[in-house]
Short mmCIF file of C-alpha atoms in Angstrom, two decimals:
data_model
loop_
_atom_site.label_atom_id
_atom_site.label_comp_id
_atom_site.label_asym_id
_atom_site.label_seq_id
_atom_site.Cartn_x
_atom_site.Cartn_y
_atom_site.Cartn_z
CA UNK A 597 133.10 62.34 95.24
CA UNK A 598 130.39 62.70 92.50
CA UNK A 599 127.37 65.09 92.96
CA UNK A 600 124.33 64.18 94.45
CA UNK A 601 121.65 64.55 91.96
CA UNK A 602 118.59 65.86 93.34
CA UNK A 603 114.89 64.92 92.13
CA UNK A 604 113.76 67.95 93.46
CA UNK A 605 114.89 70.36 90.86
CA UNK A 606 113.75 73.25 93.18
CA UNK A 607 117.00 72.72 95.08
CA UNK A 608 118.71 73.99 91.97
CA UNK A 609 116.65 77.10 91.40
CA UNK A 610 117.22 78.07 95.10
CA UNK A 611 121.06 77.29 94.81
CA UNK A 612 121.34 79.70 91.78
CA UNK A 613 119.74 82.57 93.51
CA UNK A 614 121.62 82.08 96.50
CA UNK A 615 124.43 82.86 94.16
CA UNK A 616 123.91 85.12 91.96
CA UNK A 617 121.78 87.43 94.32
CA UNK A 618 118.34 88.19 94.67
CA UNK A 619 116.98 90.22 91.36
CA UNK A 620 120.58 89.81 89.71
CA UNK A 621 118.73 90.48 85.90
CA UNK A 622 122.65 88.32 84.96
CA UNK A 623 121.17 85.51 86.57
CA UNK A 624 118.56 85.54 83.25
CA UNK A 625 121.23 86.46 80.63
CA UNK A 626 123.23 83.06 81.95
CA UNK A 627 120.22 80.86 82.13
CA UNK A 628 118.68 81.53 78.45
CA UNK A 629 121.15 79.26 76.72
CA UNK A 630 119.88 76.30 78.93
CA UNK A 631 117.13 74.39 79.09
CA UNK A 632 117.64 72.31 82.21
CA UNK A 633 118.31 73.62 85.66
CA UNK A 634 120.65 71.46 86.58
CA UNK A 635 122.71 71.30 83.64
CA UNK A 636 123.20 75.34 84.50
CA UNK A 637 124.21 74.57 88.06
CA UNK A 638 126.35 71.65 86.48
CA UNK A 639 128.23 73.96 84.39
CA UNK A 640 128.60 76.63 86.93
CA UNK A 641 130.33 74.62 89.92
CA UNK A 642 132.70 73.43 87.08
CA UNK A 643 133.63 76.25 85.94
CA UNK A 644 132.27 76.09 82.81
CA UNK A 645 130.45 79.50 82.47
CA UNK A 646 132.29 82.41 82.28
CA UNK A 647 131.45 86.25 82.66
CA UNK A 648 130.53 85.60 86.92
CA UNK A 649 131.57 88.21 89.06
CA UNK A 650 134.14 88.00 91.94
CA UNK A 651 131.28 87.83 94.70
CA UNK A 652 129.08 85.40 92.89
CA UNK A 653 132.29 82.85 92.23
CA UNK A 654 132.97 83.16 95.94
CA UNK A 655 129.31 82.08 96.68
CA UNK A 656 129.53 79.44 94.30
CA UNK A 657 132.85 77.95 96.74
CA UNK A 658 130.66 78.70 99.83
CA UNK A 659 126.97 77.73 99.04
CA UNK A 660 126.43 73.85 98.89
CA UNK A 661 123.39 71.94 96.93
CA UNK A 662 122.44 70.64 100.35
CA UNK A 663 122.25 74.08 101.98
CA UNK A 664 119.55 74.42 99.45
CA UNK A 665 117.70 71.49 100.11
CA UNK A 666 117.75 72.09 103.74
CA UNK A 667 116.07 75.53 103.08
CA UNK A 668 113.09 74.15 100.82
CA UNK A 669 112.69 71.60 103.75
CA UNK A 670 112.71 74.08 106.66
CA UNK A 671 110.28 76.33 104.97
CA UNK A 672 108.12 73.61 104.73
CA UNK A 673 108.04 72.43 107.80
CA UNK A 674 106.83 76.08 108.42
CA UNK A 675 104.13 75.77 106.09
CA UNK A 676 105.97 77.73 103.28
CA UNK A 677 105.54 77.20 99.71
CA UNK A 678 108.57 77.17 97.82
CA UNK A 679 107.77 78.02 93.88
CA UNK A 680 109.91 78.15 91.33
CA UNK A 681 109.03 79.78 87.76
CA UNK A 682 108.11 76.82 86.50
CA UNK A 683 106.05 75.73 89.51
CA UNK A 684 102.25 75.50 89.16
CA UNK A 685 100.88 78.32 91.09
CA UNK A 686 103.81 80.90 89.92
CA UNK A 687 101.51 84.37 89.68
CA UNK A 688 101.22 84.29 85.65
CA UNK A 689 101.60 88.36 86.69
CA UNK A 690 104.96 88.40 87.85
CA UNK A 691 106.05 85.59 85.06
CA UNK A 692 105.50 88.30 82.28
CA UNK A 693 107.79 91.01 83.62
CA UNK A 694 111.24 91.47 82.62
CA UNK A 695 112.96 90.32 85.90
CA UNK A 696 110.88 87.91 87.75
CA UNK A 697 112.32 86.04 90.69
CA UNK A 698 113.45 82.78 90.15
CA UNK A 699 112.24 80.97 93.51
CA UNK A 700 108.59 82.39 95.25
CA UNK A 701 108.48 81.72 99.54
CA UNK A 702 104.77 81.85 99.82
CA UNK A 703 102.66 81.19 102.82
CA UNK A 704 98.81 81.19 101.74
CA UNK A 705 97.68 80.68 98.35
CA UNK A 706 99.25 82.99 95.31
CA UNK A 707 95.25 81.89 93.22
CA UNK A 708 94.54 85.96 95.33
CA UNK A 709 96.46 87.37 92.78
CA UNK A 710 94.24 86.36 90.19
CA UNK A 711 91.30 88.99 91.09
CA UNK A 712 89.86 91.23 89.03
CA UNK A 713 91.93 94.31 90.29
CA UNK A 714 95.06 93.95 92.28
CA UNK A 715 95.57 97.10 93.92
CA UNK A 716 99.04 98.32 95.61
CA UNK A 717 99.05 100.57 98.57
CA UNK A 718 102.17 102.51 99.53
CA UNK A 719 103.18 105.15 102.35
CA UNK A 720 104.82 106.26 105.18
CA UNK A 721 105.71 103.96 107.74
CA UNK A 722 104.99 106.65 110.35
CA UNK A 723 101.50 107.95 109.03
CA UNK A 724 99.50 110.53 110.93
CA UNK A 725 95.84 109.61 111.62
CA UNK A 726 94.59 111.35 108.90
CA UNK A 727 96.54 109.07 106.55
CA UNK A 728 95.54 105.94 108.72
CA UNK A 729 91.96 107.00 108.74
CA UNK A 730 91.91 107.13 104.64
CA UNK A 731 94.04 104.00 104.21
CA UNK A 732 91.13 102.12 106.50
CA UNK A 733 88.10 104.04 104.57
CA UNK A 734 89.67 103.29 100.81
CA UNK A 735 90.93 99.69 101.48
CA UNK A 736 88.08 98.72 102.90
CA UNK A 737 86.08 99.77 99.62
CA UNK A 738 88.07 98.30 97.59
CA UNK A 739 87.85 95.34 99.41
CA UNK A 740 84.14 95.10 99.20
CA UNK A 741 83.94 96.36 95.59
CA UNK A 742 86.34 92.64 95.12
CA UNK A 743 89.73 94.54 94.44
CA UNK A 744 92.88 92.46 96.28
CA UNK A 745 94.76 95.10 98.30
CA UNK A 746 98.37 94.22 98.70
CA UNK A 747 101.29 96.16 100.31
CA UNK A 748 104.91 95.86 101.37
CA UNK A 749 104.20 94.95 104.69
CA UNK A 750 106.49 97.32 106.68
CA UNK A 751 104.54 99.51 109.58
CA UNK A 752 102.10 102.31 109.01
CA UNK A 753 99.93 102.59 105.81
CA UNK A 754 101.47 99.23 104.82
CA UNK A 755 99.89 97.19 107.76
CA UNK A 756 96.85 99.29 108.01
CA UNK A 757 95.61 98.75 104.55
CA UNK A 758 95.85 94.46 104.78
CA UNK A 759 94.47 95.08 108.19
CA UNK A 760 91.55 97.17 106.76
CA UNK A 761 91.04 94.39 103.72
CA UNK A 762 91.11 91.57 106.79
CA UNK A 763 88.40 93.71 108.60
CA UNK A 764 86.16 93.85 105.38
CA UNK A 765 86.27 89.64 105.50
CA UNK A 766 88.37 89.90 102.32
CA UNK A 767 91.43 88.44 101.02
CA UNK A 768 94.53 90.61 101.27
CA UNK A 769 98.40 89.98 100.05
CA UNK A 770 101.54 91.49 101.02
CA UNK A 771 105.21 91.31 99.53
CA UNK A 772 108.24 91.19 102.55
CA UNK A 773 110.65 93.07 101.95
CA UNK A 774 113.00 91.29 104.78
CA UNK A 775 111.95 87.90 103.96
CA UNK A 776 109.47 85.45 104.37
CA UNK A 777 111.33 83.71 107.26
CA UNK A 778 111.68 87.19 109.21
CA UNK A 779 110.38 87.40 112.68
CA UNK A 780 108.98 90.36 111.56
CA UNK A 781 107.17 88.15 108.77
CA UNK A 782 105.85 85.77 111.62
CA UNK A 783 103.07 87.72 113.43
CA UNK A 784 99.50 87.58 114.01
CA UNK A 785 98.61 89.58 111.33
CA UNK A 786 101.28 87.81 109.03
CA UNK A 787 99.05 84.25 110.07
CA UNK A 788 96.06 86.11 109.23
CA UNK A 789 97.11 87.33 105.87
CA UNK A 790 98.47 83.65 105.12
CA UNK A 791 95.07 82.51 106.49
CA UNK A 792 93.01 85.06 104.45
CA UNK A 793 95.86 85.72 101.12
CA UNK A 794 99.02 85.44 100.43
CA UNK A 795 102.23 86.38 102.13
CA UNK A 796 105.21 86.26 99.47
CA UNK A 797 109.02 86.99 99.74
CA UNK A 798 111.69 86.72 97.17
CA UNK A 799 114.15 85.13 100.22
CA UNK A 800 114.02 83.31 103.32
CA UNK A 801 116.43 85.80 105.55
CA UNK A 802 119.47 87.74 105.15
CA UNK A 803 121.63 84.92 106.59
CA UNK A 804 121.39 82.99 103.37
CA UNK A 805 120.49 85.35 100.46
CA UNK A 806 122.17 88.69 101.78
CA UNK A 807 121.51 92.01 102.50
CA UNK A 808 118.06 93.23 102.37
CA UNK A 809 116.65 94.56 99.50
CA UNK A 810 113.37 97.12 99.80
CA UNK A 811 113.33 98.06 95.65
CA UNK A 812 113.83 94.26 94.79
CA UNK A 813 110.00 93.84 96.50
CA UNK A 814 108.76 97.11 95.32
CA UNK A 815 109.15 95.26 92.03
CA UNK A 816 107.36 92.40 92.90
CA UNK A 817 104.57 94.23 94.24
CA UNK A 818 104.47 96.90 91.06
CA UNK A 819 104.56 93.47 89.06
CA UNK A 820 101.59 91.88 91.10
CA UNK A 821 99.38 94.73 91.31
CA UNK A 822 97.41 96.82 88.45
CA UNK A 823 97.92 100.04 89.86
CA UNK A 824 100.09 102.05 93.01
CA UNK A 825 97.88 104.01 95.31
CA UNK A 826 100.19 106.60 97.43
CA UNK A 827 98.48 107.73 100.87
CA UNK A 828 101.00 109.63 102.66
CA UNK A 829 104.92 110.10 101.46
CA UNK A 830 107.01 112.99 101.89
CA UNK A 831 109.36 114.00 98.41
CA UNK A 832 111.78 112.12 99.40
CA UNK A 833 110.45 109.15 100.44
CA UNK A 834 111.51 105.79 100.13
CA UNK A 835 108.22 104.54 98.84
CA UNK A 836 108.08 106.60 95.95
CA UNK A 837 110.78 104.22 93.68
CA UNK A 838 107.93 101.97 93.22
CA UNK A 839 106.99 104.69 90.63
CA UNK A 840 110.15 103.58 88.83
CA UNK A 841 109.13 100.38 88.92
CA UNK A 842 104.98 101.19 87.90
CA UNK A 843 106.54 103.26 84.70
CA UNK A 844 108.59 100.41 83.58
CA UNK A 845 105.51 98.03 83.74
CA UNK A 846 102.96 100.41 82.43
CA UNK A 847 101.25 100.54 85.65
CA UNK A 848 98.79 103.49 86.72
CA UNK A 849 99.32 106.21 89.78
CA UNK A 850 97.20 107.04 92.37
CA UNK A 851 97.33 109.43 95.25
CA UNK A 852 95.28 110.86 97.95
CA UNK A 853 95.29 114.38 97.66
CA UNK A 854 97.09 116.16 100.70
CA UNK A 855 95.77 116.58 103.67
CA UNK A 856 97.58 119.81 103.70
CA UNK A 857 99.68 121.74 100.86
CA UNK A 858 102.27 123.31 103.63
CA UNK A 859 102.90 119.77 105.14
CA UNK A 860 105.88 118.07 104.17
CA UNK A 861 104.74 114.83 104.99
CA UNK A 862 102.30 115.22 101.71
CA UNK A 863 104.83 116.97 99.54
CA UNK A 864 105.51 113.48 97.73
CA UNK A 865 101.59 113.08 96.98
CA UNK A 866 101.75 116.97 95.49
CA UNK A 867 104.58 115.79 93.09
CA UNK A 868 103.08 112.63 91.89
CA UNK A 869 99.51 114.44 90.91
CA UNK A 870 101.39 117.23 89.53
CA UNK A 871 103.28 114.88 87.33
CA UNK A 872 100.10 112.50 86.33
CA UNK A 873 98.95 110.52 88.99
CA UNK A 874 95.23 110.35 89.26
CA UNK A 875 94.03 111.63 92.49
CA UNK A 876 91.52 109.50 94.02
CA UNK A 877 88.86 110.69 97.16
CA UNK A 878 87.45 107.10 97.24
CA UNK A 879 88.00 103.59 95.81
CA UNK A 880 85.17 104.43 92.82
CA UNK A 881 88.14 106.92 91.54
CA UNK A 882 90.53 103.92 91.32
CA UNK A 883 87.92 101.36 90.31
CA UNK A 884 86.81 103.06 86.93
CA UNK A 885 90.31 103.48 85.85
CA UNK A 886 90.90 99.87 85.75
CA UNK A 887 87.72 99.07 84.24
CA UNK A 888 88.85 97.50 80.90
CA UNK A 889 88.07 99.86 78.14
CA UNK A 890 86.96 102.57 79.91
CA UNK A 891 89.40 105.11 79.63
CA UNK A 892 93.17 106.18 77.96
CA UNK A 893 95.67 104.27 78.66
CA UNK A 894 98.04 107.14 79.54
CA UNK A 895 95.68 108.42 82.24
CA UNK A 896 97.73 107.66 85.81
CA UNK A 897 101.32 106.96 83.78
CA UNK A 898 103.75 109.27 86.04
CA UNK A 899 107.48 109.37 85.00
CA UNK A 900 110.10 108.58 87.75
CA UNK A 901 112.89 111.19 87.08
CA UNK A 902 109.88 113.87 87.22
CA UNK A 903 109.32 113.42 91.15
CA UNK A 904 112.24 111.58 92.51
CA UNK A 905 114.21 114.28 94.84
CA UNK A 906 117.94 115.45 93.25
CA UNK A 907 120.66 114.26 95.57
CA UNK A 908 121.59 117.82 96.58
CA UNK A 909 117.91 119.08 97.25
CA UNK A 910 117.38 116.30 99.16
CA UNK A 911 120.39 117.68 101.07
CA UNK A 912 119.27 121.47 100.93
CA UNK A 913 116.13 120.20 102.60
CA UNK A 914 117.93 118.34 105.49
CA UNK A 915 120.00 121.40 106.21
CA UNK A 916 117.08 123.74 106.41
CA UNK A 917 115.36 121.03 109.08
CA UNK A 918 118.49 121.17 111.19
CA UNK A 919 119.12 124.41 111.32
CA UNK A 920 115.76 124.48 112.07
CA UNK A 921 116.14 122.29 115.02
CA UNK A 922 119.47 124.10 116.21
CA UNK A 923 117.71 127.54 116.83
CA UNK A 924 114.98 126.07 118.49
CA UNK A 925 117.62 124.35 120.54
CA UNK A 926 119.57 127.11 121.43
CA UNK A 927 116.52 129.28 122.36
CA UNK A 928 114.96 126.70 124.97
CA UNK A 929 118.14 125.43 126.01
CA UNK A 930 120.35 128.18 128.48
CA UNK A 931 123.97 125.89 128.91
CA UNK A 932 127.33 126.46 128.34
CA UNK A 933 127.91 124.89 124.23
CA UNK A 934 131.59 123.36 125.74
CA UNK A 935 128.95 121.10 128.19
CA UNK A 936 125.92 120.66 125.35
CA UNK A 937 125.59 117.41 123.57
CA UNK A 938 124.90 119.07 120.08
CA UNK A 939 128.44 120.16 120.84
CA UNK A 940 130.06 116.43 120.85
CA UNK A 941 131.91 115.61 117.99
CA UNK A 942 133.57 111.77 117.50
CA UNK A 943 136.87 110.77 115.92
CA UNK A 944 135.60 109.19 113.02
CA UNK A 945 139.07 107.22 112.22
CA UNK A 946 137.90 105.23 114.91
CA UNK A 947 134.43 104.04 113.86
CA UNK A 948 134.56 100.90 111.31
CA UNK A 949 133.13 101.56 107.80
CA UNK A 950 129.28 100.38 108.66
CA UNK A 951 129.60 102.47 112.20
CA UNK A 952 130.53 105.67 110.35
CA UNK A 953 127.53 104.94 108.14
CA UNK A 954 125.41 105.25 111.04
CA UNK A 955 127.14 107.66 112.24
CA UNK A 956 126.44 109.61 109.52
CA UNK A 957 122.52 108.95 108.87
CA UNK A 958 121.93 109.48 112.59
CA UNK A 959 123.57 113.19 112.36
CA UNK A 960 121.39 113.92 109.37
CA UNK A 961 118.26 112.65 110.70
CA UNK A 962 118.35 112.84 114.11
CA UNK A 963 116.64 109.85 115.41
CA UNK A 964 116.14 106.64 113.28
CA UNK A 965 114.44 102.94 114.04
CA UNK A 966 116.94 99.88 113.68
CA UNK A 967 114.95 99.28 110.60
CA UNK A 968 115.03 102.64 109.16
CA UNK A 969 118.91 102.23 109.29
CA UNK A 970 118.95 98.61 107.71
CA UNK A 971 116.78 100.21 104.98
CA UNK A 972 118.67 103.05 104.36
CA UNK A 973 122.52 101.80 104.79
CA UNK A 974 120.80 98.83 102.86
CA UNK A 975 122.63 96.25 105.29
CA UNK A 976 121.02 93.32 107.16
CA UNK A 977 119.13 94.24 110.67
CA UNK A 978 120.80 92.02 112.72
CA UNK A 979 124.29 93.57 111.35
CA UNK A 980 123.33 96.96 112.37
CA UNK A 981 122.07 95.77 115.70
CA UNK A 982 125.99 94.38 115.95
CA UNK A 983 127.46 97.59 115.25
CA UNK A 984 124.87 99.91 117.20
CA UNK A 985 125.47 97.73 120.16
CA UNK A 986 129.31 98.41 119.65
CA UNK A 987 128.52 102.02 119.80
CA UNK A 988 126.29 102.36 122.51
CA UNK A 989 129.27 100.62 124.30
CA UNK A 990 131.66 103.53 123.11
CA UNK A 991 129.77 105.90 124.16
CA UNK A 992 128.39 107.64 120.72
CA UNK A 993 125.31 106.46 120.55
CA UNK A 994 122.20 106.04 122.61
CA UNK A 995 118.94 103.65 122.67
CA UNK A 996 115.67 105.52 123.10
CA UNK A 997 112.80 103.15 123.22
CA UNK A 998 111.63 100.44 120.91
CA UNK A 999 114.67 100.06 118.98
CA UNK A 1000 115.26 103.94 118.01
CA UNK A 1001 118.90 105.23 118.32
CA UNK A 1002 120.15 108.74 118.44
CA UNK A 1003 123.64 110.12 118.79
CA UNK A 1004 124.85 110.92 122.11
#
């Protein structure tokens, strides 16, 4: 049977990404020789390019033209915008970096990105109120000064800062990092962003694009904003690789000096000004830096490998917290180790790859949200829920509240 030929050459696009992965840069090397879409599909299902990888061939066996269709037409029906890079209404921003995503899932209008300043705010998502407090006061003036705020819409400073742009009676934008199709994606304040911006993902869901992919958006958002504006991160912290991504693109750091020196939480904010970033006590600081003209362009330019944490002081620093933990256990706690819990140790031979995994980051950090594990084991939600439900089961591991797991 011949190939149905699709007018819509969005299908295509959406196909490709589906296999070659979301931000594969390959996916650009293979497409430069062609000028049509579907000529590049064309020669793909035949066989005809060469240099694919295992995984990608096996996706182009499993993934069907209509599967792609069927996506572009369910996203629609949910009001969603599917772009390609040669749609109108493609940010002109994101077209001009090095590795811009093939296929846009936008709900609102991307014409927000075109504002004078596009400014991206990044933190903790577990912020004390100090950090909440200053996200609200500094979004909010740059919302009224006519700055976009955007952010990666996960919980904490992310949230707060569209929420404080939304409160000003501005527009505001934010990037998903678990896709646009997410139930995480589909709240009120989601609508109200969509209402009042932009809401943009570089996927619909993990079920057809893959695992999800945090640095993939922090690229997006690095490429749609003029500058990064860190409120609260610890040295380690997951939100500072958008610095990576702001070096690469020329992009300007900001951060909010700490609250307190001796506070770990703030210990990624001391690195960043340390290393360059501008530190900024209101949105005035940020504001005449990306006036055109009126300073150096070096001022704000931080380099990656200066604050990122070394793998093994990363791990120096986890030790000292649990050992810290461990003598405050054992002075408050008068039992028998043989009957303590901190005492249990699990056979790991019999825990499948992913479940020793979680295993693992649950030892070193103690307690972690079902989203903090899909983030950090980089492997879809709803697989994690799978395997933590399998080892609650078991018996190694517990449910707290509100989706946060423990060993037990």
């Amino acid at each position: 049977m011949s190939e149905i030929i699709y007018g819509d050459r969005r299908v295509y696009w959406v196909w490709l990404e589906m296999v070659f992965g979301v931000a594969n840069e390959s996916f650009w090397n293979t497409a430069k020789d062609y000028r049509q879409v579907h000529e590049l599909c064309m020669d793909i299902k035949s066989g005809k390019v060469e240099g694919l990888t295992a995984g990608q061939l096996k996706r182009v066996n499993e993934k069907i033209l209509e599967q792609a269709k069927k996506i572009i037409d369910s996203c629609e029906q949910q009001g969603i915008t599917v772009l390609t890079l040669r749609s109108e209404g493609y940010p002109m921003r994101l077209k001009r970096t090095p590795n811009p995503p093939p296929v846009l899932f936008v709900r609102g209008s991307t014409r927000v990105f075109d504002a004078p300043a596009v400014v991206a705010v990044a933190g903790s998502r577990k912020a004390c109120d100090y950090s909440l407090e200053v996200t609200n006061e500094i979004c909010t003036q740059l919302a009224n000064a006519g700055a976009l705020v955007i952010s990666g819409f996960e919980e904490g400073i992310d949230t707060y800062a569209n929420s404080a742009a939304l409160n000003a009676g501005a527009e505001t934008a934010a990037v998903c990092g678990r896709g646009i199709c997410d139930e995480l994606s589909q709240g009120e304040l989601s609508d109200a962003i969509a209402k009042n911006g932009a809401m943009i993902a570089e996927y619909t869901d993990s079920e057809d694009f893959g695992k999800v992919k945090y640095d993939c958006r922090n690229r997006i958002m690095c490429a749609l904003a003029d500058c990064v504006l860190f409120i609260e991160c610890a040295a380690d912290g997951h939100s500072l690789n958008n610095v990576r991504h702001a070096q690469q693109l020329g992009r300007p750091i900001f951060a909010v000096p700490p609250a307190d020196i001796t506070d770990r939480r703030f210990f990624g904010q001391r690195n960043l000004i340390r290393n360059g970033a501008q530190p900024v006590f209101d949105a005035g600081d940020i504001l005449r830096v990306l006036k055109p003209g009126s300073v150096s362009q070096n001022v704000g330019v931080v380099n990656y490998d200066d604050v990122k944490v070394k793998k093994e002081e990363k791990t120096g620093s986890n030790n000292k917290i649990r050992a810290k933990k461990i003598k405050k256990f054992q002075k408050n706690e008068q039992e028998d180790l043989h009957k303590s819990k901190m005492s249990v140790t699990i056979d790991m031979s019999a825990l499948n790859p992913i479940q020793q995994k979680i295993y693992t980051a649950l030892k070193e950090n103690g307690i972690l949200h079902l989203n903090q594990l899909a983030e950090m084991l980089e492997i879809s939600v709803n697989d994690v829920l799978s395997e933590l439900m399998l080892m609650q089961i078991s018996g190694s591991v517990e449910e707290i509240s509100g989706k946060q797991y423990r060993l037990k």
